[in-house]
């Protein structure tokens, strides 16, 4: 097994043997005021819990179920908002990229480029992201075995960029259903890359509502606890003040009012897990 590597994002150091970092925010960016309100609320919560935070939101939902679905506010508008979140709140930010030519302009503002699950084998996109020198968080495709993610990481690292994180978000298990295989977390950790668990997309039901995706947020917390008990570098968790009225992925997002309670339990469990793992490696 490769020794665990650490990835630096802003003032944060992310690694499988370190206290977990939270990647959180609303699925789709809705505008400046909403982004600043959500980022401020999450910063306060994480400050109380002593938890590192990377603020997440998407400028384009390029793989929506229906052609009639709202795609998002667009790259140019979103980048100026991300820049303000960074400057005014001091938070690192992450967003998805979908095309190779998006990587350079996005990397000029954000701290982490995220590769969507459906695009995790797209060589040109992975290399373009790696060439920016920024940290890259790759969602494991719902169709991909965890041991195949070593090849994904190798594509990014072929550019000389070692700052790769691998993210589990569930595997296809019949129509409109995902299942989280916790074996994938230590398997992907064998690459040495920090491993992130996406607790909210793991409960998604792709296309489960006909023209939109469904989900069941009841299972976000237990799956997150399971991942923390195995040991991960970070947890990805989308949140919204009123998820059922959100423009994207409402059924699987955690209500903002409930997120601190979930996170406080994860912080306690993470301390136990990392202490146990440290003893085992002595």
PDB file of C-alpha atoms in Angstrom:
ATOM      1  CA  UNK A   1       0.000   0.000   0.000  1.00  0.00           C
ATOM      2  CA  UNK A   2       1.291   3.456  -0.925  1.00  0.00           C
ATOM      3  CA  UNK A   3       1.977   5.783   2.002  1.00  0.00           C
ATOM      4  CA  UNK A   4      -0.873   8.286   2.467  1.00  0.00           C
ATOM      5  CA  UNK A   5      -0.262  11.602   0.759  1.00  0.00           C
ATOM      6  CA  UNK A   6      -1.513  14.973   1.909  1.00  0.00           C
ATOM      7  CA  UNK A   7      -3.129  17.596  -0.309  1.00  0.00           C
ATOM      8  CA  UNK A   8      -2.974  21.250   0.683  1.00  0.00           C
ATOM      9  CA  UNK A   9      -5.985  23.438  -0.095  1.00  0.00           C
ATOM     10  CA  UNK A  10      -5.642  26.990   1.179  1.00  0.00           C
ATOM     11  CA  UNK A  11      -4.802  26.673   4.873  1.00  0.00           C
ATOM     12  CA  UNK A  12      -6.136  23.107   5.024  1.00  0.00           C
ATOM     13  CA  UNK A  13      -4.134  19.887   4.867  1.00  0.00           C
ATOM     14  CA  UNK A  14      -6.198  16.908   3.717  1.00  0.00           C
ATOM     15  CA  UNK A  15      -5.190  13.303   4.260  1.00  0.00           C
ATOM     16  CA  UNK A  16      -6.604   9.914   5.155  1.00  0.00           C
ATOM     17  CA  UNK A  17      -4.712   9.939   8.459  1.00  0.00           C
ATOM     18  CA  UNK A  18      -5.808  13.472   9.442  1.00  0.00           C
ATOM     19  CA  UNK A  19      -9.047  14.882  10.915  1.00  0.00           C
ATOM     20  CA  UNK A  20     -11.607  14.940   8.132  1.00  0.00           C
ATOM     21  CA  UNK A  21     -12.344  18.026   6.044  1.00  0.00           C
ATOM     22  CA  UNK A  22     -15.874  18.983   5.025  1.00  0.00           C
ATOM     23  CA  UNK A  23     -16.768  19.860   1.434  1.00  0.00           C
ATOM     24  CA  UNK A  24     -20.222  21.424   1.578  1.00  0.00           C
ATOM     25  CA  UNK A  25     -22.635  23.863  -0.006  1.00  0.00           C
ATOM     26  CA  UNK A  26     -25.751  23.881  -2.170  1.00  0.00           C
ATOM     27  CA  UNK A  27     -25.791  21.688  -5.264  1.00  0.00           C
ATOM     28  CA  UNK A  28     -26.299  24.527  -7.738  1.00  0.00           C
ATOM     29  CA  UNK A  29     -25.224  28.115  -7.244  1.00  0.00           C
ATOM     30  CA  UNK A  30     -28.310  30.331  -7.163  1.00  0.00           C
ATOM     31  CA  UNK A  31     -26.769  33.795  -6.906  1.00  0.00           C
ATOM     32  CA  UNK A  32     -24.454  36.043  -4.941  1.00  0.00           C
ATOM     33  CA  UNK A  33     -26.614  36.669  -1.875  1.00  0.00           C
ATOM     34  CA  UNK A  34     -27.551  33.021  -1.442  1.00  0.00           C
ATOM     35  CA  UNK A  35     -23.957  31.841  -1.869  1.00  0.00           C
ATOM     36  CA  UNK A  36     -22.633  34.295   0.715  1.00  0.00           C
ATOM     37  CA  UNK A  37     -25.397  33.399   3.188  1.00  0.00           C
ATOM     38  CA  UNK A  38     -24.794  29.666   2.816  1.00  0.00           C
ATOM     39  CA  UNK A  39     -21.012  29.986   2.983  1.00  0.00           C
ATOM     40  CA  UNK A  40     -21.238  32.221   6.070  1.00  0.00           C
ATOM     41  CA  UNK A  41     -23.573  29.783   7.838  1.00  0.00           C
ATOM     42  CA  UNK A  42     -21.348  26.813   7.062  1.00  0.00           C
ATOM     43  CA  UNK A  43     -18.239  28.707   8.187  1.00  0.00           C
ATOM     44  CA  UNK A  44     -19.873  29.466  11.542  1.00  0.00           C
ATOM     45  CA  UNK A  45     -20.922  25.839  12.022  1.00  0.00           C
ATOM     46  CA  UNK A  46     -17.493  24.478  11.116  1.00  0.00           C
ATOM     47  CA  UNK A  47     -15.831  27.083  13.327  1.00  0.00           C
ATOM     48  CA  UNK A  48     -17.806  25.840  16.325  1.00  0.00           C
ATOM     49  CA  UNK A  49     -16.865  22.239  15.525  1.00  0.00           C
ATOM     50  CA  UNK A  50     -13.207  22.917  14.696  1.00  0.00           C
ATOM     51  CA  UNK A  51     -13.785  21.478  11.245  1.00  0.00           C
ATOM     52  CA  UNK A  52     -12.001  22.456   8.039  1.00  0.00           C
ATOM     53  CA  UNK A  53     -14.367  23.607   5.274  1.00  0.00           C
ATOM     54  CA  UNK A  54     -14.201  23.879   1.488  1.00  0.00           C
ATOM     55  CA  UNK A  55     -17.249  25.648   0.059  1.00  0.00           C
ATOM     56  CA  UNK A  56     -18.891  23.870  -2.879  1.00  0.00           C
ATOM     57  CA  UNK A  57     -21.425  24.841  -5.513  1.00  0.00           C
ATOM     58  CA  UNK A  58     -21.860  24.198  -9.242  1.00  0.00           C
ATOM     59  CA  UNK A  59     -22.116  26.840 -11.974  1.00  0.00           C
ATOM     60  CA  UNK A  60     -23.507  24.326 -14.489  1.00  0.00           C
ATOM     61  CA  UNK A  61     -25.445  21.095 -13.997  1.00  0.00           C
ATOM     62  CA  UNK A  62     -24.438  19.581 -17.315  1.00  0.00           C
ATOM     63  CA  UNK A  63     -25.918  16.122 -16.756  1.00  0.00           C
ATOM     64  CA  UNK A  64     -29.478  17.001 -15.719  1.00  0.00           C
ATOM     65  CA  UNK A  65     -32.094  14.316 -16.364  1.00  0.00           C
ATOM     66  CA  UNK A  66     -34.263  16.486 -18.641  1.00  0.00           C
ATOM     67  CA  UNK A  67     -33.284  18.955 -21.348  1.00  0.00           C
ATOM     68  CA  UNK A  68     -35.850  21.308 -19.780  1.00  0.00           C
ATOM     69  CA  UNK A  69     -34.079  21.363 -16.389  1.00  0.00           C
ATOM     70  CA  UNK A  70     -32.348  24.508 -15.173  1.00  0.00           C
ATOM     71  CA  UNK A  71     -28.614  24.233 -15.893  1.00  0.00           C
ATOM     72  CA  UNK A  72     -27.324  26.959 -13.568  1.00  0.00           C
ATOM     73  CA  UNK A  73     -26.091  30.545 -13.536  1.00  0.00           C
ATOM     74  CA  UNK A  74     -23.094  30.021 -15.819  1.00  0.00           C
ATOM     75  CA  UNK A  75     -19.318  30.162 -15.546  1.00  0.00           C
ATOM     76  CA  UNK A  76     -18.623  33.904 -15.679  1.00  0.00           C
ATOM     77  CA  UNK A  77     -21.248  34.869 -13.103  1.00  0.00           C
ATOM     78  CA  UNK A  78     -20.262  32.043 -10.759  1.00  0.00           C
ATOM     79  CA  UNK A  79     -16.531  32.779 -10.817  1.00  0.00           C
ATOM     80  CA  UNK A  80     -17.044  36.338  -9.587  1.00  0.00           C
ATOM     81  CA  UNK A  81     -19.184  34.984  -6.729  1.00  0.00           C
ATOM     82  CA  UNK A  82     -16.614  32.346  -5.818  1.00  0.00           C
ATOM     83  CA  UNK A  83     -13.966  35.076  -5.766  1.00  0.00           C
ATOM     84  CA  UNK A  84     -16.086  37.101  -3.337  1.00  0.00           C
ATOM     85  CA  UNK A  85     -16.686  34.088  -1.089  1.00  0.00           C
ATOM     86  CA  UNK A  86     -12.920  33.543  -0.928  1.00  0.00           C
ATOM     87  CA  UNK A  87     -12.088  37.194  -0.322  1.00  0.00           C
ATOM     88  CA  UNK A  88     -14.821  38.091   2.149  1.00  0.00           C
ATOM     89  CA  UNK A  89     -14.987  34.835   4.125  1.00  0.00           C
ATOM     90  CA  UNK A  90     -11.512  33.388   3.655  1.00  0.00           C
ATOM     91  CA  UNK A  91     -12.869  30.021   2.517  1.00  0.00           C
ATOM     92  CA  UNK A  92     -11.335  27.807  -0.162  1.00  0.00           C
ATOM     93  CA  UNK A  93     -13.835  26.852  -2.872  1.00  0.00           C
ATOM     94  CA  UNK A  94     -14.478  23.921  -5.198  1.00  0.00           C
ATOM     95  CA  UNK A  95     -16.610  23.553  -8.304  1.00  0.00           C
ATOM     96  CA  UNK A  96     -17.183  21.099 -11.155  1.00  0.00           C
ATOM     97  CA  UNK A  97     -15.574  21.365 -14.559  1.00  0.00           C
ATOM     98  CA  UNK A  98     -17.044  19.579 -17.562  1.00  0.00           C
ATOM     99  CA  UNK A  99     -14.802  20.520 -20.488  1.00  0.00           C
ATOM    100  CA  UNK A 100     -11.015  20.798 -20.847  1.00  0.00           C
ATOM    101  CA  UNK A 101     -11.210  24.481 -21.833  1.00  0.00           C
ATOM    102  CA  UNK A 102     -13.030  25.309 -18.580  1.00  0.00           C
ATOM    103  CA  UNK A 103     -10.138  24.160 -16.404  1.00  0.00           C
ATOM    104  CA  UNK A 104      -7.756  27.089 -16.841  1.00  0.00           C
ATOM    105  CA  UNK A 105     -10.223  29.945 -16.209  1.00  0.00           C
ATOM    106  CA  UNK A 106     -11.828  28.090 -13.299  1.00  0.00           C
ATOM    107  CA  UNK A 107      -8.424  27.370 -11.743  1.00  0.00           C
ATOM    108  CA  UNK A 108      -7.648  31.085 -11.752  1.00  0.00           C
ATOM    109  CA  UNK A 109     -10.331  31.498  -9.068  1.00  0.00           C
ATOM    110  CA  UNK A 110     -11.160  28.228  -7.309  1.00  0.00           C
ATOM    111  CA  UNK A 111      -8.908  26.094  -5.114  1.00  0.00           C
ATOM    112  CA  UNK A 112     -10.114  22.627  -6.171  1.00  0.00           C
ATOM    113  CA  UNK A 113     -11.371  21.426  -9.549  1.00  0.00           C
ATOM    114  CA  UNK A 114     -13.965  18.673  -9.301  1.00  0.00           C
ATOM    115  CA  UNK A 115     -14.442  16.054 -12.008  1.00  0.00           C
ATOM    116  CA  UNK A 116     -18.041  14.763 -12.187  1.00  0.00           C
ATOM    117  CA  UNK A 117     -18.553  11.023 -11.881  1.00  0.00           C
ATOM    118  CA  UNK A 118     -19.765  10.530 -15.456  1.00  0.00           C
ATOM    119  CA  UNK A 119     -16.573  12.206 -16.734  1.00  0.00           C
ATOM    120  CA  UNK A 120     -14.001  10.448 -14.543  1.00  0.00           C
ATOM    121  CA  UNK A 121     -12.416   8.559 -17.464  1.00  0.00           C
ATOM    122  CA  UNK A 122     -12.252  11.532 -19.860  1.00  0.00           C
ATOM    123  CA  UNK A 123      -8.513  11.731 -20.428  1.00  0.00           C
ATOM    124  CA  UNK A 124      -8.397  15.223 -21.964  1.00  0.00           C
ATOM    125  CA  UNK A 125     -10.434  16.668 -19.077  1.00  0.00           C
ATOM    126  CA  UNK A 126      -8.318  14.953 -16.401  1.00  0.00           C
ATOM    127  CA  UNK A 127      -5.072  16.111 -17.978  1.00  0.00           C
ATOM    128  CA  UNK A 128      -6.330  19.678 -18.427  1.00  0.00           C
ATOM    129  CA  UNK A 129      -7.341  19.739 -14.762  1.00  0.00           C
ATOM    130  CA  UNK A 130      -3.988  18.327 -13.694  1.00  0.00           C
ATOM    131  CA  UNK A 131      -2.074  20.858 -15.760  1.00  0.00           C
ATOM    132  CA  UNK A 132      -3.573  23.725 -13.734  1.00  0.00           C
ATOM    133  CA  UNK A 133      -1.553  22.564 -10.718  1.00  0.00           C
ATOM    134  CA  UNK A 134      -4.643  22.887  -8.513  1.00  0.00           C
ATOM    135  CA  UNK A 135      -6.016  20.101  -6.349  1.00  0.00           C
ATOM    136  CA  UNK A 136      -8.408  17.839  -8.262  1.00  0.00           C
ATOM    137  CA  UNK A 137     -11.269  15.911  -6.645  1.00  0.00           C
ATOM    138  CA  UNK A 138     -12.461  13.101  -8.920  1.00  0.00           C
ATOM    139  CA  UNK A 139     -15.849  11.524  -8.329  1.00  0.00           C
ATOM    140  CA  UNK A 140     -15.695   7.776  -8.958  1.00  0.00           C
ATOM    141  CA  UNK A 141     -18.076   6.850 -11.750  1.00  0.00           C
ATOM    142  CA  UNK A 142     -21.170   4.924 -10.708  1.00  0.00           C
ATOM    143  CA  UNK A 143     -20.053   2.343 -13.276  1.00  0.00           C
ATOM    144  CA  UNK A 144     -16.444   2.012 -12.136  1.00  0.00           C
ATOM    145  CA  UNK A 145     -14.756  -0.404  -9.732  1.00  0.00           C
ATOM    146  CA  UNK A 146     -12.751   1.277  -6.957  1.00  0.00           C
ATOM    147  CA  UNK A 147      -9.532  -0.440  -7.991  1.00  0.00           C
ATOM    148  CA  UNK A 148      -9.817   1.167 -11.420  1.00  0.00           C
ATOM    149  CA  UNK A 149      -9.476   4.631  -9.892  1.00  0.00           C
ATOM    150  CA  UNK A 150      -5.724   4.176  -9.766  1.00  0.00           C
ATOM    151  CA  UNK A 151      -5.738   4.662 -13.538  1.00  0.00           C
ATOM    152  CA  UNK A 152      -7.771   7.854 -13.163  1.00  0.00           C
ATOM    153  CA  UNK A 153      -5.305   9.229 -10.626  1.00  0.00           C
ATOM    154  CA  UNK A 154      -2.394   8.262 -12.886  1.00  0.00           C
ATOM    155  CA  UNK A 155      -3.797  10.383 -15.727  1.00  0.00           C
ATOM    156  CA  UNK A 156      -3.868  13.487 -13.535  1.00  0.00           C
ATOM    157  CA  UNK A 157      -0.481  12.749 -11.997  1.00  0.00           C
ATOM    158  CA  UNK A 158       1.071  12.276 -15.441  1.00  0.00           C
ATOM    159  CA  UNK A 159       1.027  16.084 -15.629  1.00  0.00           C
ATOM    160  CA  UNK A 160       3.326  16.308 -12.587  1.00  0.00           C
ATOM    161  CA  UNK A 161       0.440  17.339 -10.339  1.00  0.00           C
ATOM    162  CA  UNK A 162       0.258  15.041  -7.255  1.00  0.00           C
ATOM    163  CA  UNK A 163      -2.744  16.795  -5.697  1.00  0.00           C
ATOM    164  CA  UNK A 164      -5.431  14.230  -6.477  1.00  0.00           C
ATOM    165  CA  UNK A 165      -8.357  13.285  -4.244  1.00  0.00           C
ATOM    166  CA  UNK A 166     -10.682  10.379  -5.043  1.00  0.00           C
ATOM    167  CA  UNK A 167     -14.361  10.550  -4.136  1.00  0.00           C
ATOM    168  CA  UNK A 168     -16.863   7.722  -3.593  1.00  0.00           C
ATOM    169  CA  UNK A 169     -20.459   8.605  -4.501  1.00  0.00           C
ATOM    170  CA  UNK A 170     -22.190   5.235  -4.800  1.00  0.00           C
ATOM    171  CA  UNK A 171     -22.350   2.579  -7.492  1.00  0.00           C
ATOM    172  CA  UNK A 172     -25.204   1.708  -9.839  1.00  0.00           C
ATOM    173  CA  UNK A 173     -27.369  -1.044  -8.370  1.00  0.00           C
ATOM    174  CA  UNK A 174     -30.304  -1.627 -10.662  1.00  0.00           C
ATOM    175  CA  UNK A 175     -32.471   1.075 -12.183  1.00  0.00           C
ATOM    176  CA  UNK A 176     -32.580   4.483 -10.414  1.00  0.00           C
ATOM    177  CA  UNK A 177     -30.695   3.110  -7.424  1.00  0.00           C
ATOM    178  CA  UNK A 178     -27.204   3.468  -5.964  1.00  0.00           C
ATOM    179  CA  UNK A 179     -25.444   1.474  -3.271  1.00  0.00           C
ATOM    180  CA  UNK A 180     -22.403   2.526  -1.235  1.00  0.00           C
ATOM    181  CA  UNK A 181     -19.752  -0.166  -0.997  1.00  0.00           C
ATOM    182  CA  UNK A 182     -17.583   0.781   1.972  1.00  0.00           C
ATOM    183  CA  UNK A 183     -14.832  -1.515   0.680  1.00  0.00           C
ATOM    184  CA  UNK A 184     -14.150   1.120  -1.959  1.00  0.00           C
ATOM    185  CA  UNK A 185     -12.794   3.560   0.651  1.00  0.00           C
ATOM    186  CA  UNK A 186      -9.749   1.525   1.777  1.00  0.00           C
ATOM    187  CA  UNK A 187      -9.280   0.209  -1.763  1.00  0.00           C
ATOM    188  CA  UNK A 188      -8.977   3.732  -3.180  1.00  0.00           C
ATOM    189  CA  UNK A 189      -6.824   4.737  -0.203  1.00  0.00           C
ATOM    190  CA  UNK A 190      -4.265   2.166  -1.397  1.00  0.00           C
ATOM    191  CA  UNK A 191      -3.340   4.703  -4.104  1.00  0.00           C
ATOM    192  CA  UNK A 192      -2.162   7.072  -1.370  1.00  0.00           C
ATOM    193  CA  UNK A 193      -4.684   9.698  -2.511  1.00  0.00           C
ATOM    194  CA  UNK A 194      -6.939  11.319   0.079  1.00  0.00           C
ATOM    195  CA  UNK A 195     -10.365   9.676  -0.149  1.00  0.00           C
ATOM    196  CA  UNK A 196     -13.580  11.685   0.114  1.00  0.00           C
ATOM    197  CA  UNK A 197     -17.018  10.204   0.787  1.00  0.00           C
ATOM    198  CA  UNK A 198     -19.940  11.930  -0.930  1.00  0.00           C
ATOM    199  CA  UNK A 199     -22.751  11.304   1.534  1.00  0.00           C
ATOM    200  CA  UNK A 200     -25.505  13.126  -0.335  1.00  0.00           C
ATOM    201  CA  UNK A 201     -25.061  11.845  -3.887  1.00  0.00           C
ATOM    202  CA  UNK A 202     -24.774   8.337  -2.449  1.00  0.00           C
ATOM    203  CA  UNK A 203     -28.475   8.521  -1.547  1.00  0.00           C
ATOM    204  CA  UNK A 204     -29.484   9.950  -4.922  1.00  0.00           C
ATOM    205  CA  UNK A 205     -31.941   8.077  -7.145  1.00  0.00           C
ATOM    206  CA  UNK A 206     -30.775   9.041 -10.667  1.00  0.00           C
ATOM    207  CA  UNK A 207     -33.760   9.878 -12.840  1.00  0.00           C
ATOM    208  CA  UNK A 208     -35.970   8.472 -10.089  1.00  0.00           C
ATOM    209  CA  UNK A 209     -38.694  11.102 -10.486  1.00  0.00           C
ATOM    210  CA  UNK A 210     -39.101  10.798 -14.226  1.00  0.00           C
ATOM    211  CA  UNK A 211     -37.678  14.106 -15.447  1.00  0.00           C
ATOM    212  CA  UNK A 212     -35.610  14.740 -12.307  1.00  0.00           C
ATOM    213  CA  UNK A 213     -33.490  12.707  -9.929  1.00  0.00           C
ATOM    214  CA  UNK A 214     -34.883  11.597  -6.607  1.00  0.00           C
ATOM    215  CA  UNK A 215     -33.167  10.685  -3.372  1.00  0.00           C
ATOM    216  CA  UNK A 216     -33.671   9.852   0.287  1.00  0.00           C
ATOM    217  CA  UNK A 217     -31.862  12.198   2.668  1.00  0.00           C
ATOM    218  CA  UNK A 218     -32.760   9.999   5.674  1.00  0.00           C
ATOM    219  CA  UNK A 219     -29.737   7.869   4.869  1.00  0.00           C
ATOM    220  CA  UNK A 220     -27.141  10.640   4.536  1.00  0.00           C
ATOM    221  CA  UNK A 221     -26.176  10.581   8.221  1.00  0.00           C
ATOM    222  CA  UNK A 222     -25.847   6.787   8.639  1.00  0.00           C
ATOM    223  CA  UNK A 223     -23.801   6.450   5.465  1.00  0.00           C
ATOM    224  CA  UNK A 224     -21.543   9.327   6.517  1.00  0.00           C
ATOM    225  CA  UNK A 225     -21.007   7.683   9.911  1.00  0.00           C
ATOM    226  CA  UNK A 226     -20.137   4.412   8.210  1.00  0.00           C
ATOM    227  CA  UNK A 227     -17.553   6.123   6.005  1.00  0.00           C
ATOM    228  CA  UNK A 228     -16.035   7.987   8.946  1.00  0.00           C
ATOM    229  CA  UNK A 229     -15.812   4.708  10.885  1.00  0.00           C
ATOM    230  CA  UNK A 230     -13.862   3.183   8.000  1.00  0.00           C
ATOM    231  CA  UNK A 231     -11.633   6.280   7.812  1.00  0.00           C
ATOM    232  CA  UNK A 232     -11.661   9.005   5.174  1.00  0.00           C
ATOM    233  CA  UNK A 233      -9.929  12.299   4.492  1.00  0.00           C
ATOM    234  CA  UNK A 234     -13.137  14.201   3.876  1.00  0.00           C
ATOM    235  CA  UNK A 235     -16.893  14.162   3.650  1.00  0.00           C
ATOM    236  CA  UNK A 236     -18.801  15.804   0.799  1.00  0.00           C
ATOM    237  CA  UNK A 237     -22.277  16.915   1.832  1.00  0.00           C
ATOM    238  CA  UNK A 238     -24.618  19.183  -0.088  1.00  0.00           C
ATOM    239  CA  UNK A 239     -26.952  21.350   1.959  1.00  0.00           C
ATOM    240  CA  UNK A 240     -29.652  23.965   1.478  1.00  0.00           C
ATOM    241  CA  UNK A 241     -31.880  25.969   3.811  1.00  0.00           C
ATOM    242  CA  UNK A 242     -34.979  24.613   2.031  1.00  0.00           C
ATOM    243  CA  UNK A 243     -33.886  21.587  -0.013  1.00  0.00           C
ATOM    244  CA  UNK A 244     -37.347  20.805  -1.355  1.00  0.00           C
ATOM    245  CA  UNK A 245     -37.401  24.156  -3.168  1.00  0.00           C
ATOM    246  CA  UNK A 246     -33.794  23.940  -4.423  1.00  0.00           C
ATOM    247  CA  UNK A 247     -33.233  23.966  -8.200  1.00  0.00           C
ATOM    248  CA  UNK A 248     -31.185  20.752  -8.162  1.00  0.00           C
ATOM    249  CA  UNK A 249     -30.829  17.575  -6.055  1.00  0.00           C
ATOM    250  CA  UNK A 250     -33.244  18.700  -3.347  1.00  0.00           C
ATOM    251  CA  UNK A 251     -34.309  15.173  -2.275  1.00  0.00           C
ATOM    252  CA  UNK A 252     -30.794  14.175  -1.260  1.00  0.00           C
ATOM    253  CA  UNK A 253     -29.555  17.461   0.244  1.00  0.00           C
ATOM    254  CA  UNK A 254     -29.394  17.946   4.015  1.00  0.00           C
ATOM    255  CA  UNK A 255     -31.436  20.831   5.472  1.00  0.00           C
ATOM    256  CA  UNK A 256     -29.013  23.453   6.757  1.00  0.00           C
ATOM    257  CA  UNK A 257     -30.735  23.434  10.159  1.00  0.00           C
ATOM    258  CA  UNK A 258     -29.778  19.770  10.631  1.00  0.00           C
ATOM    259  CA  UNK A 259     -26.230  19.754   9.377  1.00  0.00           C
ATOM    260  CA  UNK A 260     -24.500  20.805  12.609  1.00  0.00           C
ATOM    261  CA  UNK A 261     -26.061  17.922  14.520  1.00  0.00           C
ATOM    262  CA  UNK A 262     -24.885  15.450  11.901  1.00  0.00           C
ATOM    263  CA  UNK A 263     -21.397  16.923  11.739  1.00  0.00           C
ATOM    264  CA  UNK A 264     -20.899  17.020  15.509  1.00  0.00           C
ATOM    265  CA  UNK A 265     -21.392  13.256  15.633  1.00  0.00           C
ATOM    266  CA  UNK A 266     -19.021  12.745  12.705  1.00  0.00           C
ATOM    267  CA  UNK A 267     -16.306  14.807  14.421  1.00  0.00           C
ATOM    268  CA  UNK A 268     -16.494  12.633  17.546  1.00  0.00           C
ATOM    269  CA  UNK A 269     -16.457   9.416  15.558  1.00  0.00           C
ATOM    270  CA  UNK A 270     -13.582  10.627  13.398  1.00  0.00           C
ATOM    271  CA  UNK A 271     -11.412  11.219  16.478  1.00  0.00           C
ATOM    272  CA  UNK A 272     -11.977   7.641  17.603  1.00  0.00           C
ATOM    273  CA  UNK A 273     -11.345   6.217  14.140  1.00  0.00           C
ATOM    274  CA  UNK A 274      -8.126   8.125  13.535  1.00  0.00           C
ATOM    275  CA  UNK A 275      -6.814   7.308  17.019  1.00  0.00           C
ATOM    276  CA  UNK A 276      -7.553   3.623  16.463  1.00  0.00           C
ATOM    277  CA  UNK A 277      -5.957   3.634  13.015  1.00  0.00           C
ATOM    278  CA  UNK A 278      -2.845   5.343  14.388  1.00  0.00           C
ATOM    279  CA  UNK A 279      -2.456   2.637  17.029  1.00  0.00           C
ATOM    280  CA  UNK A 280      -2.875  -0.078  14.425  1.00  0.00           C
ATOM    281  CA  UNK A 281      -0.097   1.408  12.301  1.00  0.00           C
ATOM    282  CA  UNK A 282       2.402   1.740  15.183  1.00  0.00           C
TER     283      UNK A 282
END
